[in-house]
XYZ file of C-alpha atoms in Angstrom:
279
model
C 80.548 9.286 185.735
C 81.114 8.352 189.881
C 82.321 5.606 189.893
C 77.756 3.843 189.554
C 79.979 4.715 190.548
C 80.786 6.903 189.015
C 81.234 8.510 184.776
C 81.596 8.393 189.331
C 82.819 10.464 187.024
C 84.527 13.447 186.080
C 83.339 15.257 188.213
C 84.902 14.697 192.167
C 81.525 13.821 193.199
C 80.483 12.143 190.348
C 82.073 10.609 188.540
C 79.861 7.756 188.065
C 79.125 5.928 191.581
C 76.165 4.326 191.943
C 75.466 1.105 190.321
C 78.569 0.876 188.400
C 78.602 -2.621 189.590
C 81.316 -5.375 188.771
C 80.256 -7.891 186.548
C 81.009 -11.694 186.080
C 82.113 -10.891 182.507
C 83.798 -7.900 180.445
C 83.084 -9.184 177.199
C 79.073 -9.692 178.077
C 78.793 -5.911 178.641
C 80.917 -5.313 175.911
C 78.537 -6.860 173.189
C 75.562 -5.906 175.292
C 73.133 -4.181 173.576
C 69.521 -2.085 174.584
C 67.406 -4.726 175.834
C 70.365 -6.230 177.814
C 71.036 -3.044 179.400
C 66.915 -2.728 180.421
C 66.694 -6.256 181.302
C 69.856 -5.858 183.605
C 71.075 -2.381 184.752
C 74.271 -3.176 186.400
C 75.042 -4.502 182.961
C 74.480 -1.170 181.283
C 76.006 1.018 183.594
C 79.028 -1.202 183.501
C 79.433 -1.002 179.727
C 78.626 3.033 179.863
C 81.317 3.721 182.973
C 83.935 1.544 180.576
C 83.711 3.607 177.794
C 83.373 6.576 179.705
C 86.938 5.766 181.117
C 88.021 5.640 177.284
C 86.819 8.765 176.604
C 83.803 7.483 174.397
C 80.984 9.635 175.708
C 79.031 9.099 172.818
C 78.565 5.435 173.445
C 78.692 6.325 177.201
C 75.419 8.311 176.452
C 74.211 5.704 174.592
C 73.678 3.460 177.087
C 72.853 6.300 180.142
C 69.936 7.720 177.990
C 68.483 4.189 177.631
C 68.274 3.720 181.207
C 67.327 6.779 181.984
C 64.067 6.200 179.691
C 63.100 3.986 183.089
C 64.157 6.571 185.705
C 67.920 4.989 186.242
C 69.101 7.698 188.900
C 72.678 6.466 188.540
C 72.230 6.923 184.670
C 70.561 10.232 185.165
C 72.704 11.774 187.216
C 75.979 10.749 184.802
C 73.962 12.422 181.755
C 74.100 15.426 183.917
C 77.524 15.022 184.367
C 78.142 14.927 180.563
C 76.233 18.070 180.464
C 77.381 19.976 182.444
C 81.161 19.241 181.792
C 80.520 19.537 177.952
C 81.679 15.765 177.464
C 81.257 14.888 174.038
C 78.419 17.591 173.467
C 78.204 21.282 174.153
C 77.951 22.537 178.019
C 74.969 22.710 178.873
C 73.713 23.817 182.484
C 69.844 23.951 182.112
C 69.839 20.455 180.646
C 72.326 19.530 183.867
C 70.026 20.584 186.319
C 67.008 19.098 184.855
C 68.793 15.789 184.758
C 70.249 16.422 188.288
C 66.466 17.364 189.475
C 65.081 14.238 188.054
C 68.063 11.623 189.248
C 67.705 13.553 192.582
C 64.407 12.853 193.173
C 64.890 8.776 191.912
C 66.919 8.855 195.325
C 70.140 9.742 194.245
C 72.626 11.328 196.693
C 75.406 12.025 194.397
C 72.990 14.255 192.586
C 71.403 15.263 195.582
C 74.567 17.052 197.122
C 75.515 17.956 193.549
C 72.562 20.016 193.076
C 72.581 21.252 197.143
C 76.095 22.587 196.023
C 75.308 24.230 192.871
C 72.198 25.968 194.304
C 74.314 26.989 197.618
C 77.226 28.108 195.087
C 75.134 30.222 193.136
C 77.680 30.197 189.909
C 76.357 28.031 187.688
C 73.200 27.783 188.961
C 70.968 30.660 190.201
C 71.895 31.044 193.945
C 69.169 29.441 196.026
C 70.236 28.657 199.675
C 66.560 27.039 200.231
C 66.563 24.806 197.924
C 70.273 23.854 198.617
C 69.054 23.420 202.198
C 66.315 20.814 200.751
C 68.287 18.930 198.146
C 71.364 18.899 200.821
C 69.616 17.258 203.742
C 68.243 14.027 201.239
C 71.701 13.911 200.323
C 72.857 14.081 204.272
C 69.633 11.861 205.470
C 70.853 9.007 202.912
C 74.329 9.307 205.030
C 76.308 11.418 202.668
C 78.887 13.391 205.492
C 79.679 15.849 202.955
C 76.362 16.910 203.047
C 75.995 17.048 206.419
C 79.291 18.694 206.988
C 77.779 21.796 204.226
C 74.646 22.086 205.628
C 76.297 23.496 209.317
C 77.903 26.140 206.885
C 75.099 26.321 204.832
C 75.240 30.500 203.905
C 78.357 31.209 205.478
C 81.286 33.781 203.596
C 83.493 31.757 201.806
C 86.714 32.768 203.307
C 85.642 31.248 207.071
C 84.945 27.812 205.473
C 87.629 24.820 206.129
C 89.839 24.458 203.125
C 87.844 21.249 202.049
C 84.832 22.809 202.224
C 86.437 25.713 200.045
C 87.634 23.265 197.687
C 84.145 22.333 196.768
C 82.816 25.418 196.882
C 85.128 25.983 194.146
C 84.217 22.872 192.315
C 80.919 23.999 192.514
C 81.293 27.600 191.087
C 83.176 25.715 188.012
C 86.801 27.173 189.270
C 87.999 23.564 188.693
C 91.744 24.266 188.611
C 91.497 26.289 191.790
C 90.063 23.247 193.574
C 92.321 20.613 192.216
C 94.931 22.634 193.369
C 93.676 23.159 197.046
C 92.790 19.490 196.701
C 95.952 18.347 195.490
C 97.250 20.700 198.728
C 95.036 19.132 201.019
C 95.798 15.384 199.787
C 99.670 15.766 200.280
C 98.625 16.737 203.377
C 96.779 13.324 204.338
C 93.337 14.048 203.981
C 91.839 11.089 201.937
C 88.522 12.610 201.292
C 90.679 15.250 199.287
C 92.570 12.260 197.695
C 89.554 10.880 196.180
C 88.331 14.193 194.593
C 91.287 14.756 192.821
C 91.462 11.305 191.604
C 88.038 11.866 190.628
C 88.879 14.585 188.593
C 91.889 13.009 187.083
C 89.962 10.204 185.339
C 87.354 13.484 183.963
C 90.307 15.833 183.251
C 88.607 18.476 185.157
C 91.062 21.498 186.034
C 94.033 18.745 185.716
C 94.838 16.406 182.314
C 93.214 13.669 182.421
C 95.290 10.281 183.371
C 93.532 7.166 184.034
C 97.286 5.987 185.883
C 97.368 9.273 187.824
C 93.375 8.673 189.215
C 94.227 4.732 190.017
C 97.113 6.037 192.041
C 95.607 8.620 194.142
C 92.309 6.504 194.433
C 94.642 3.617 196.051
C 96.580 6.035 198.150
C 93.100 7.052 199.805
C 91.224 3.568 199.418
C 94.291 1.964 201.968
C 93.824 5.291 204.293
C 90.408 4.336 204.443
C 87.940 5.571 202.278
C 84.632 4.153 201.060
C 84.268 6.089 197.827
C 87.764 5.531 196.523
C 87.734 1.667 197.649
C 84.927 1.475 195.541
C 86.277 3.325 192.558
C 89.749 1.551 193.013
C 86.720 -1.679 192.744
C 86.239 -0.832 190.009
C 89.025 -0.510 187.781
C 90.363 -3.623 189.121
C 87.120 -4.997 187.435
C 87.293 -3.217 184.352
C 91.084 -3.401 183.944
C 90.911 0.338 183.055
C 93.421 2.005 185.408
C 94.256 -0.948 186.863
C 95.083 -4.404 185.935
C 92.368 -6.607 185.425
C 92.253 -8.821 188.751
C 88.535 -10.019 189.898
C 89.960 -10.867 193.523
C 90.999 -7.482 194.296
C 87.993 -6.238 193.119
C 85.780 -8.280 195.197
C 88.184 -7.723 197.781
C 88.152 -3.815 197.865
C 84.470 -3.742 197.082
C 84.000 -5.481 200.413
C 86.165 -3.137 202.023
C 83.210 -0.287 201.218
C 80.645 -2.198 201.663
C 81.688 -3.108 205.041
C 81.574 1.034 205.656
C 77.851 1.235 203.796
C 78.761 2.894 201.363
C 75.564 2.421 199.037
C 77.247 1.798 195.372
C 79.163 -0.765 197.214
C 76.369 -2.378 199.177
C 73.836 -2.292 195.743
C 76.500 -4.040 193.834
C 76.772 -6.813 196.294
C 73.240 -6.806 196.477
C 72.978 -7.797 193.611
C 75.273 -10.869 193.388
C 73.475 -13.085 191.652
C 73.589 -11.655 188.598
C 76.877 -9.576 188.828
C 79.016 -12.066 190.148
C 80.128 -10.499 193.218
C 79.502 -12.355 196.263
């Protein structure tokens, strides 16, 4: 939602990663309307990832279903979010995994180990370890180490996994206040990669009240230790001022920091320069 960051996002995975890129101006995506948003991308999921921050999903949809008329994965894959969370509409898990399926196969690895989980989980989606095997190894061929790190465990009893790789187990069966508690456990511990879940699921306010301050916090605390996905969330907010305040320098700054790890949201946004300002 995750961020496209992310909105990635929500949802530890999610919440709203991949093109969620910075732009030169707030108040052009905030007056932006539907053929800015298909002329320029990065522009709409900018505007949709701010007011998913605030809480307005409907507008957040808005802008995520537009895109997704042209196959947006990033945009896809947060409408599945919204779905399957029940964010500003009823839960709904079919219309999750269709939306996962399609994002998914637009490339998306966030979806792609999203849906690997869910299948391999078997909770809230019909258990299917083959087709968790499939969607998992896109999502670990595109670089994503969770993925990897699942697939070696693939089918394995839940009590001889790793605590981490409990913890989203349990994210995955929808026991979300179980795994923000072994992720909050794991994070006071030192382990960044737990860090960023939790922060993740402090800006959805899944199995913890949501606080924006709370998410910045722990996002920072594992962006310094070192990791891509929260330097790019922490990116973020710095851009958006939501969490954060506004500073563009920091943002740039931090944004590097991931790219310079390859994190993909990181390196599309500065791909993209021209247009977004980020150089």
């Amino acid at each position: 939602m995750t961020p496209t960051g992310d909105i990635d996002m929500i949802h530890p995975r999610t919440l709203l990663g991949a093109a969620l890129v910075v732009l030169t101006s707030v108040s052009q995506a905030q007056d932006s309307h539907r053929d800015d948003w298909l002329r320029n991308p990065a522009m709409g999921n900018y505007k949709a990832y701010a007011e998913f921050k605030m809480a307005h999903y409907a507008q957040a949809r808005e802008v995520w279903e537009t895109l997704a008329e042209v196959g947006n994965g990033d945009a896809l894959f947060n409408l599945g979010i919204l779905a399957e969370d029940g964010l500003g509409e009823p839960k709904n898990m079919k219309k999750a995994e269709t939306l996962y399926t399609s994002s998914a196969h637009a490339g998306n690895f966030k979806a792609q180990y999203r849906l690997g989980m869910l299948y391999s989980a078997g909770t809230l989606l019909p258990r299917d370890v083959e087709r968790a095997r499939i969607f998992l190894m896109l999502a670990a061929q595109g670089g994503d180490k969770d993925a990897t790190a699942t697939l070696v465990t693939l089918g394995q009893p839940t009590a001889s996994l790793a605590p981490y790789q409990r913890a989203e187990f349990l994210n995955a069966t929808g026991e979300h206040t179980q795994a923000a508690a072994l992720y909050r456990q794991l994070a006071e511990g030192g382990d960044r990669r737990a860090q960023t879940r939790l922060a993740w699921m402090f800006e959805a306010g899944r199995g913890v009240v949501r606080d924006l301050a709370e998410a910045a916090r722990r996002f920072e605390s594992a962006a310094v230790a070192g990791e891509a996905e929260a330097q790019y969330a922490l990116a973020v907010m710095y851009r958006t001022g939501k969490g954060r305040e506004h500073d563009v320098a920091q943002s740039r700054a931090w944004l590097r920091k991931a790219a310079g790890q390859s994190y993909p949201p990181a390196l599309a946004a500065l791909g993209s320069g021209e247009s977004t300002g980020v150089k």
